[in-house]
PDB file of C-alpha atoms and ligand atoms in Angstrom:
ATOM      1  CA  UNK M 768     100.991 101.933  86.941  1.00 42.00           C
ATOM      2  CA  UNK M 769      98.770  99.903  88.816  1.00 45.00           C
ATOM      3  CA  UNK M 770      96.680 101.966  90.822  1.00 51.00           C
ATOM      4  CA  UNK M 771      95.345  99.998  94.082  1.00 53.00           C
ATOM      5  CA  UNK M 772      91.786 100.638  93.050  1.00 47.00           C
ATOM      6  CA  UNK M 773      91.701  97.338  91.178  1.00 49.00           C
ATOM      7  CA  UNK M 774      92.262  95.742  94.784  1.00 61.00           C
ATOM      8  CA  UNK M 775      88.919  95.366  96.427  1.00 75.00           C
ATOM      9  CA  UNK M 776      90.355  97.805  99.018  1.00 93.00           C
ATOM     10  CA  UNK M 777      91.267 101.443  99.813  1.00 98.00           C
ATOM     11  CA  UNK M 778      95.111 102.657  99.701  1.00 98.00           C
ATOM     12  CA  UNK M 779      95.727 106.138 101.631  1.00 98.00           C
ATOM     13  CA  UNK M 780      99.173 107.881 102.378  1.00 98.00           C
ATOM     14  CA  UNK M 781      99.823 110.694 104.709  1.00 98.00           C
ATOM     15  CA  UNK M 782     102.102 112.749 103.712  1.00 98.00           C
ATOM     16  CA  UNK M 783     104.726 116.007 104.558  1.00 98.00           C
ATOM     17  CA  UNK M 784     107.482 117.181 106.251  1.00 96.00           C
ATOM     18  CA  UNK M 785     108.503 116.246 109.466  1.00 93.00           C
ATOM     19  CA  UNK M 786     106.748 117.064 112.525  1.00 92.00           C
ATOM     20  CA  UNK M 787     103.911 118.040 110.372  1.00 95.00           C
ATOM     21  CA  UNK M 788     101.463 115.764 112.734  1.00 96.00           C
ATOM     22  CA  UNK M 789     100.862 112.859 110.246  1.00 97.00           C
ATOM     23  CA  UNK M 790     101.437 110.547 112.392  1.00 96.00           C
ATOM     24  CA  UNK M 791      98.787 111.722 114.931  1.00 97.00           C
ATOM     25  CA  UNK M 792      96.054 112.645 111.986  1.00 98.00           C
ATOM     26  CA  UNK M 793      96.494 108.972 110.239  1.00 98.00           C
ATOM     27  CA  UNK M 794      95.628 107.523 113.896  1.00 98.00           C
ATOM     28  CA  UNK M 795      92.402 110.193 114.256  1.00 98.00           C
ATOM     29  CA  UNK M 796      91.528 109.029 110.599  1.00 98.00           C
ATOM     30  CA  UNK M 797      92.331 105.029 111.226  1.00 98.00           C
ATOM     31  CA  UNK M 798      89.906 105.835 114.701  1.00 98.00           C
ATOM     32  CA  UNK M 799      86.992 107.423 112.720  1.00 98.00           C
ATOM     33  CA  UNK M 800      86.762 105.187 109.728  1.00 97.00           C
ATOM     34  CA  UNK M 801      86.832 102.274 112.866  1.00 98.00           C
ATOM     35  CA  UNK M 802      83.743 103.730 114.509  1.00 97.00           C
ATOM     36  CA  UNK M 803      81.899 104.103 110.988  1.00 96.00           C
ATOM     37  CA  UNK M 804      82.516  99.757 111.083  1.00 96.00           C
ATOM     38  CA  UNK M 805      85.813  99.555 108.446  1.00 97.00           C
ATOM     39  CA  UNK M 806      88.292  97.202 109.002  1.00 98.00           C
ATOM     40  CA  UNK M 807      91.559  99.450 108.990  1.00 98.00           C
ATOM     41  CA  UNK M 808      95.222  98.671 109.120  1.00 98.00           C
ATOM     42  CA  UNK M 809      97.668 101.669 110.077  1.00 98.00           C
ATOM     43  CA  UNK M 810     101.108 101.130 109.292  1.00 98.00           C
ATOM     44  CA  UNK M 811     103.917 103.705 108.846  1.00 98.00           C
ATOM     45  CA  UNK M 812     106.984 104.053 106.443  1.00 98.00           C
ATOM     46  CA  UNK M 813     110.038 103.535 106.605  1.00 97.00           C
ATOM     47  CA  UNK M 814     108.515 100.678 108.558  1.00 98.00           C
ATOM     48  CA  UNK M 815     105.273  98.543 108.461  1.00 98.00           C
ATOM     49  CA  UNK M 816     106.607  94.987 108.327  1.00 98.00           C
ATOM     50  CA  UNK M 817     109.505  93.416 110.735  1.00 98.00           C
ATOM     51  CA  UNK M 818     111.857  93.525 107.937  1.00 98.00           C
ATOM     52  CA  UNK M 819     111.209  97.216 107.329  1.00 98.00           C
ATOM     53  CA  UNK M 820     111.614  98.126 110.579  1.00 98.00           C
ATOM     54  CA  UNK M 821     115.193  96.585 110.779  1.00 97.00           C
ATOM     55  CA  UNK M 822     115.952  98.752 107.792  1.00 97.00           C
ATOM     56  CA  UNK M 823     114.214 101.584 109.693  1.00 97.00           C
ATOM     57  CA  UNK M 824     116.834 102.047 111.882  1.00 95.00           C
ATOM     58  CA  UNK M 825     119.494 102.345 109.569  1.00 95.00           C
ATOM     59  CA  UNK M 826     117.909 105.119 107.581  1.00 95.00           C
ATOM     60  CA  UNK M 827     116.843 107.626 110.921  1.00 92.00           C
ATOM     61  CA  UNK M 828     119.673 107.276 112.682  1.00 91.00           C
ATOM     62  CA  UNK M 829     123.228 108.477 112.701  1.00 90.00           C
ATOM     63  CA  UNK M 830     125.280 110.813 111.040  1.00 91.00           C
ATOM     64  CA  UNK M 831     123.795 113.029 108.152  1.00 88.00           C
ATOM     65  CA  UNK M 832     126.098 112.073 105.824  1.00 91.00           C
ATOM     66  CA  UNK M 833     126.088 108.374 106.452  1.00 94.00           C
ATOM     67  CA  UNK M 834     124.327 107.449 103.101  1.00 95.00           C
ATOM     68  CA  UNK M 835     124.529 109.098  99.736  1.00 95.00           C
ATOM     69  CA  UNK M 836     121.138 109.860  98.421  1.00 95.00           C
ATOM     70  CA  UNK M 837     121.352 107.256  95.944  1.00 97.00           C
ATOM     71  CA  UNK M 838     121.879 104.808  98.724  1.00 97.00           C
ATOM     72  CA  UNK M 839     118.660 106.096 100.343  1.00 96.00           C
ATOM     73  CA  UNK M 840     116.502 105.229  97.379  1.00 98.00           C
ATOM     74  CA  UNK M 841     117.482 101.686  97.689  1.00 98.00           C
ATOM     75  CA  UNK M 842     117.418 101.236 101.424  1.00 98.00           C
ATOM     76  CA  UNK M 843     113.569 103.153 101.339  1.00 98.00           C
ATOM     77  CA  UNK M 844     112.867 100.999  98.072  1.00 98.00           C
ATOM     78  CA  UNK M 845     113.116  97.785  99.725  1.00 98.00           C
ATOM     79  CA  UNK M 846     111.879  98.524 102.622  1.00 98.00           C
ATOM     80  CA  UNK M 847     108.695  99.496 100.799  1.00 98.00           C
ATOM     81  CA  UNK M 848     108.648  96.498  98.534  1.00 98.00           C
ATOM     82  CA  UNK M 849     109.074  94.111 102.106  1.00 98.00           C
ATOM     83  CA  UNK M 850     105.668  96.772 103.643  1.00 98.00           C
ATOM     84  CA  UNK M 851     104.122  96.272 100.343  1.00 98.00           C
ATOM     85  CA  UNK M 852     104.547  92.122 100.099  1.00 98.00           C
ATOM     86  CA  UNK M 853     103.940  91.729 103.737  1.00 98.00           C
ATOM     87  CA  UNK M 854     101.385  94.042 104.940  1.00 98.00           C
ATOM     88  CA  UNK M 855      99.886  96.806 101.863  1.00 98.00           C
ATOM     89  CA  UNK M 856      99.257  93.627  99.317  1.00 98.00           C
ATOM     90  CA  UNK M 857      97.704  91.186 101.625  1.00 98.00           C
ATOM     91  CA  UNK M 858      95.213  94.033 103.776  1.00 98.00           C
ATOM     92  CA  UNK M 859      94.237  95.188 100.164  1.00 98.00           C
ATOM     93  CA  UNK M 860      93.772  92.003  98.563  1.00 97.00           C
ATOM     94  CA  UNK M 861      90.775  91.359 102.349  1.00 97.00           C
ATOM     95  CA  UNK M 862      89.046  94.313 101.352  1.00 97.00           C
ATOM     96  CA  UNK M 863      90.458  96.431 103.740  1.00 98.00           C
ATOM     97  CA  UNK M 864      91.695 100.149 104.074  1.00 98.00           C
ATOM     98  CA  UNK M 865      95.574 100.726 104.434  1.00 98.00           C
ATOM     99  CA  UNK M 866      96.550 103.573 105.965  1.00 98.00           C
ATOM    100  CA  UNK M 867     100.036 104.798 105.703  1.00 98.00           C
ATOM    101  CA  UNK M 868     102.204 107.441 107.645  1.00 98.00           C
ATOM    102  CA  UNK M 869     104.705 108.341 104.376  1.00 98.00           C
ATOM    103  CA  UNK M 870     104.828 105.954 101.456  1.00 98.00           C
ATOM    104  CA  UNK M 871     106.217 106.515  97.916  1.00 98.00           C
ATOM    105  CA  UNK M 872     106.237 110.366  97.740  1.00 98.00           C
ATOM    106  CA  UNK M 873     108.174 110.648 100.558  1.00 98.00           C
ATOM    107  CA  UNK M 874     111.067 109.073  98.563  1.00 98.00           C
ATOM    108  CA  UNK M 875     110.465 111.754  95.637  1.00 98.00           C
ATOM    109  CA  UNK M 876     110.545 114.411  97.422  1.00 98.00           C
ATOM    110  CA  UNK M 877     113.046 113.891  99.920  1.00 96.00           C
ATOM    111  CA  UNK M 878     115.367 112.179  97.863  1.00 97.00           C
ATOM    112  CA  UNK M 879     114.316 113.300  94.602  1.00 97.00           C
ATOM    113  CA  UNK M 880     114.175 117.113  95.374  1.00 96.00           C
ATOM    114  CA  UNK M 881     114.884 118.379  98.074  1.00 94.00           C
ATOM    115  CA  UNK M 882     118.460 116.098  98.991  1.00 92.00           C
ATOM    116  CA  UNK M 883     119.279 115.730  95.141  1.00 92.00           C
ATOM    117  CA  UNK M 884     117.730 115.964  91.997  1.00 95.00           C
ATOM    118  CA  UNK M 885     117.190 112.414  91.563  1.00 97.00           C
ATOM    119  CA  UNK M 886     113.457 112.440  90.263  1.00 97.00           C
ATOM    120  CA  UNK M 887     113.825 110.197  87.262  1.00 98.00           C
ATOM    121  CA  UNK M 888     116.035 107.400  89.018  1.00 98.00           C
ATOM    122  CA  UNK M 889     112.900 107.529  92.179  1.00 98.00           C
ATOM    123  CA  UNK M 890     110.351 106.934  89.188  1.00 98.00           C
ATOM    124  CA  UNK M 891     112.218 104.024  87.131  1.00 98.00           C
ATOM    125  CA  UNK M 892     112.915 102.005  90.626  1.00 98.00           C
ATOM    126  CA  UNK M 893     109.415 102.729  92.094  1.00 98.00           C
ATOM    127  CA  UNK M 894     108.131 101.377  88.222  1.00 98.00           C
ATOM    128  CA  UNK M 895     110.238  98.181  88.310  1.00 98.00           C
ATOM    129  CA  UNK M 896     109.627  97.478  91.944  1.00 98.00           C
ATOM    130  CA  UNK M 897     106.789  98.798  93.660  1.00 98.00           C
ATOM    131  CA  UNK M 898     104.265 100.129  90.470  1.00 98.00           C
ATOM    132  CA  UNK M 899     101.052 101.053  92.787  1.00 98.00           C
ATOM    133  CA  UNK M 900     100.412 104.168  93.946  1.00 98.00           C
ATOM    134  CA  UNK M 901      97.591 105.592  96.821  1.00 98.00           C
ATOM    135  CA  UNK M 902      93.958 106.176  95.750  1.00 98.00           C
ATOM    136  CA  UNK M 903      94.003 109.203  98.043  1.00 98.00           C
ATOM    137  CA  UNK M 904      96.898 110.929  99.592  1.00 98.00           C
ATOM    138  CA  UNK M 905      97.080 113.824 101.971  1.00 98.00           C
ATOM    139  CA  UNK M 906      99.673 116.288 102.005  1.00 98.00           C
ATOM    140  CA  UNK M 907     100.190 118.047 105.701  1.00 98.00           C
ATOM    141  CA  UNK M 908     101.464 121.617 104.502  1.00 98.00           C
ATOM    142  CA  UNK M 909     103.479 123.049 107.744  1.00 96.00           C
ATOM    143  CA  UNK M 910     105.639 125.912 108.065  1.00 95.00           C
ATOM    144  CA  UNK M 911     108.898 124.257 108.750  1.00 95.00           C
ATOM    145  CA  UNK M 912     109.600 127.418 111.674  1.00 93.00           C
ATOM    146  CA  UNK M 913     107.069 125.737 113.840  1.00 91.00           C
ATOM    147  CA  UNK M 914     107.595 121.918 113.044  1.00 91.00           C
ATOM    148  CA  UNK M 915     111.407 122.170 113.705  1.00 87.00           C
ATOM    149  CA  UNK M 916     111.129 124.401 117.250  1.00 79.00           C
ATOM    150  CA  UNK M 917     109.233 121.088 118.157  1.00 76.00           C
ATOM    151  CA  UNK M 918     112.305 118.762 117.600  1.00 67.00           C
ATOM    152  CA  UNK M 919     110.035 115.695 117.979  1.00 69.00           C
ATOM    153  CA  UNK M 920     112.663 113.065 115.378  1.00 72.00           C
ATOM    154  CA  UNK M 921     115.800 114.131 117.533  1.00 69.00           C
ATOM    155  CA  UNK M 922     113.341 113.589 120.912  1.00 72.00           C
ATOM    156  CA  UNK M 923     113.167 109.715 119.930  1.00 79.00           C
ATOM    157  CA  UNK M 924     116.457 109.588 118.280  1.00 79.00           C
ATOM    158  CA  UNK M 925     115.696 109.787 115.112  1.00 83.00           C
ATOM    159  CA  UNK M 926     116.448 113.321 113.820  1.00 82.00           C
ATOM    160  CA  UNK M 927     118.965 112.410 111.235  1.00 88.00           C
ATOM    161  CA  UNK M 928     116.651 113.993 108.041  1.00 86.00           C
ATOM    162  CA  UNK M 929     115.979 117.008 110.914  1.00 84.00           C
ATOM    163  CA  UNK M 930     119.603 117.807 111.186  1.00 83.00           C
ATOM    164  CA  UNK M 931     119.724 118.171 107.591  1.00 86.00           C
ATOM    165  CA  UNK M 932     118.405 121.926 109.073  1.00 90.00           C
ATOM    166  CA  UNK M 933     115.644 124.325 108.375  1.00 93.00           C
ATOM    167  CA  UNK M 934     116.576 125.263 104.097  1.00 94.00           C
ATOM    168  CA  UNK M 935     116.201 121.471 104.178  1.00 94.00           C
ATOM    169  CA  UNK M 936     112.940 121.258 105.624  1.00 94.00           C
ATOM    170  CA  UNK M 937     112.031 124.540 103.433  1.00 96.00           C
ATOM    171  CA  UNK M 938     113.348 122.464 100.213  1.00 96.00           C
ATOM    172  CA  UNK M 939     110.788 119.685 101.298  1.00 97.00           C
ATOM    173  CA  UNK M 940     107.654 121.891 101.930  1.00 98.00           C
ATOM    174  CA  UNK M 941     108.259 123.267  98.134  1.00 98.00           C
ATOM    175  CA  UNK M 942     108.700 119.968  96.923  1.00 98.00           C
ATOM    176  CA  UNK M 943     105.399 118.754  98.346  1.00 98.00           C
ATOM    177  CA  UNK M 944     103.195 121.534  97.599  1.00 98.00           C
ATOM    178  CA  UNK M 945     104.104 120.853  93.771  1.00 98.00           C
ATOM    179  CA  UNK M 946     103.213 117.654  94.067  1.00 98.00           C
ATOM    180  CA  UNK M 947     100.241 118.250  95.554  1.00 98.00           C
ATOM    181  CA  UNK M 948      99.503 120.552  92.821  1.00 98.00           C
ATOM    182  CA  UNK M 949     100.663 118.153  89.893  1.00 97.00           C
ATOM    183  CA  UNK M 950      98.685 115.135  90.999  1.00 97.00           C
ATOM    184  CA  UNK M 951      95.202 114.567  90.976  1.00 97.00           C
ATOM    185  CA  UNK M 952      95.136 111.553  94.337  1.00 98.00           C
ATOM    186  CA  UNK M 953      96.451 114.198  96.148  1.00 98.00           C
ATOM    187  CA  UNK M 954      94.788 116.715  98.459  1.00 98.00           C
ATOM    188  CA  UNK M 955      97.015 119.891 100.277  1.00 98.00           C
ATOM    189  CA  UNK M 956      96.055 119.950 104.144  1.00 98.00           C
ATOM    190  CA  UNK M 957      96.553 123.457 105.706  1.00 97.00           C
ATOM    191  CA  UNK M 958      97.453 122.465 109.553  1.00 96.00           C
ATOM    192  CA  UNK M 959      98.186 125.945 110.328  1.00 91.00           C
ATOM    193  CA  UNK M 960      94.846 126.533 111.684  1.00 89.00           C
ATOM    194  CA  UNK M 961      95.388 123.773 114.374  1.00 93.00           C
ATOM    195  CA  UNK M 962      94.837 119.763 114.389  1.00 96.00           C
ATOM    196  CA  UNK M 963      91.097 119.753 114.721  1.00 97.00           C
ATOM    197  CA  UNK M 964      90.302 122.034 111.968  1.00 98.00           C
ATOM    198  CA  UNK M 965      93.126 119.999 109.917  1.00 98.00           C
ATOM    199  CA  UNK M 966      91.349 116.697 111.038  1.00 98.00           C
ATOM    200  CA  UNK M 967      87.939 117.961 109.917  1.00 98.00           C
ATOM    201  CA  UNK M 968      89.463 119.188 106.127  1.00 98.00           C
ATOM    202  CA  UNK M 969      90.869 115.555 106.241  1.00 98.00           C
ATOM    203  CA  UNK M 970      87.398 113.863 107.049  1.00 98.00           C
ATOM    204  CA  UNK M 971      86.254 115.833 104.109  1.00 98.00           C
ATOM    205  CA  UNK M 972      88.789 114.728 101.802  1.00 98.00           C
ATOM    206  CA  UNK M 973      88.242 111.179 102.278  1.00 98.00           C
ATOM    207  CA  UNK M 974      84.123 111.608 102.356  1.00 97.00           C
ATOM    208  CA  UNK M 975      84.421 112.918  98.642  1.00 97.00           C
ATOM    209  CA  UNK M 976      87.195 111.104  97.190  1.00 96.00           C
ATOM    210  CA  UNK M 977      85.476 107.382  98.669  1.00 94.00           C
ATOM    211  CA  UNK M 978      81.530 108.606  99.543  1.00 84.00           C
TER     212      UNK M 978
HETATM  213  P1  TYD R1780     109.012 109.487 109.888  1.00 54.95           P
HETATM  214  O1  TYD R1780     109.040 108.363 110.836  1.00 54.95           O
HETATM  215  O2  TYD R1780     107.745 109.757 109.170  1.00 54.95           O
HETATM  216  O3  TYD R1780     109.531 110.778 110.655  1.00 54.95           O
HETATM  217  P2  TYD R1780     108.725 112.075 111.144  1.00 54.95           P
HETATM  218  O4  TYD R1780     107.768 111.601 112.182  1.00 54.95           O
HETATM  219  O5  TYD R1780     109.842 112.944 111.675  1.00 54.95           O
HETATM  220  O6  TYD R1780     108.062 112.679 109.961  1.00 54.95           O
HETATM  221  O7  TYD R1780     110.151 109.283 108.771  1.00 54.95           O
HETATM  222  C1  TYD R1780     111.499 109.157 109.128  1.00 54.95           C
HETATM  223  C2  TYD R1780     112.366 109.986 108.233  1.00 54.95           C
HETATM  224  O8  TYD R1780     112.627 109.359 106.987  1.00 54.95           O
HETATM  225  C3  TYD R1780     111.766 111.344 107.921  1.00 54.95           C
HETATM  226  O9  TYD R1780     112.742 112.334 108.216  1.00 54.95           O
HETATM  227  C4  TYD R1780     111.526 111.292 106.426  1.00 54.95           C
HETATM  228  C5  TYD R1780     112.497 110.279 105.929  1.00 54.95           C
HETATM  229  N1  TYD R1780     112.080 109.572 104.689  1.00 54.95           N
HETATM  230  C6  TYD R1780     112.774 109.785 103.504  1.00 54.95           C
HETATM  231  O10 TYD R1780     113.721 110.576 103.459  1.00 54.95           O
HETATM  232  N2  TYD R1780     112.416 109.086 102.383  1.00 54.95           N
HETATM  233  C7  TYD R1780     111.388 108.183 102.390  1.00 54.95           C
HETATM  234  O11 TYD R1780     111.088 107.546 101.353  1.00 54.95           O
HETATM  235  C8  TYD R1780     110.666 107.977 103.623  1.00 54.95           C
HETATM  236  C9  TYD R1780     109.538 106.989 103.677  1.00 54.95           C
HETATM  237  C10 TYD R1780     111.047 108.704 104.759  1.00 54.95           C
END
């Protein structure tokens, strides 16, 4: 696996379950790294390119049970490999820092764990067709109580992984966490304690894994 270290930039995924504040931590981390003078690009899966966004709205939308979870992995596969051609590649390749709101172990835990135990067939099409993986990611740990009350996918009309319910969401915390513990780029975020003292823990992160 090719890890985007030997690209002149810096590759770093948010990651957890939803409504765990990702999206609004990778914004206070794209605005801090901006104000230390890095060029950043912030981008967002299942999304990041125009192509990806198209399949974006066939993935958050609709009925629970519109795709199988084997169907999933494709339709999240290539959208990645469309982010990664036309927006992670290129931003790497100028030196700069990507910052993404979910990227590849969104698809192993959600669709390899927690909706089926598909782990192996993730792996073997994230091998053949996307083969890099973050140099630092950060795992929001939320208690899935709190993050559902807040309803903020079905607000924008995209709840469909939120109506999957709260054992669902539970599935996907447990999935995380041993991820978190099983691989080294990865660094478990308490945001319990609030979204400044989750921001600073973040900062942190990122000062020791890059200096
Ligand atoms: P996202 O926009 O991050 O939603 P939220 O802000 O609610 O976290 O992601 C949309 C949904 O897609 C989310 O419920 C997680 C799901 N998802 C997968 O199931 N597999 C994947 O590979 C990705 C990238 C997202």
């Amino acid at each position: 696996m090719r890890p985007a270290g030997m690209s002149a930039g810096r590759f770093i995924s948010f990651e957890g379950i939803d409504g765990s504040g990702k999206s609004t931590q990778s914004r206070l981390l794209a605005e801090r790294l901006r104000a230390e003078g890095e060029t950043v690009v912030l981008t967002r899966e299942p999304g990041g390119s125009p192509g990806a966004e198209e399949i974006r709205a066939l993935l958050v939308s609709g009925d629970p049970g519109r795709w199988s979870a084997e169907t999933e992995i494709l339709l999240f596969t290539a959208a990645r490999r469309d982010h990664l051609e036309r927006t992670i590649r290129p931003a790497l390749d100028r030196g700069e820092i990507v910052i993404t709101d979910r990227f590849a172990d969104s698809t192993r835990v959600y669709q390899g764990v927690a909706r089926a135990d598909l782990r192996e067939t993730v792996d073997a099409l994230h091998d053949l067709m996307i083969g890099i993986e973050p140099d630092l990611t950060l795992i929001l740990d939320a208690d899935p109580e709190r993050t559902m009350a807040r309803g903020k996918g079905h607000a924008r009309g995209e709840g469909r992984f939120e109506a999957m319910g709260l054992a669902f969401q539970q599935a996907l915390r447990a999935g995380f966490r041993a991820l978190a513990a099983d691989e080294l780029r990865c660094v478990l975020i308490d945001t319990n304690a609030g979204k400044e003292a989750a921001a600073e823990a973040i900062w942190q992160a990122v000062r020791e894994r890059f200096g």
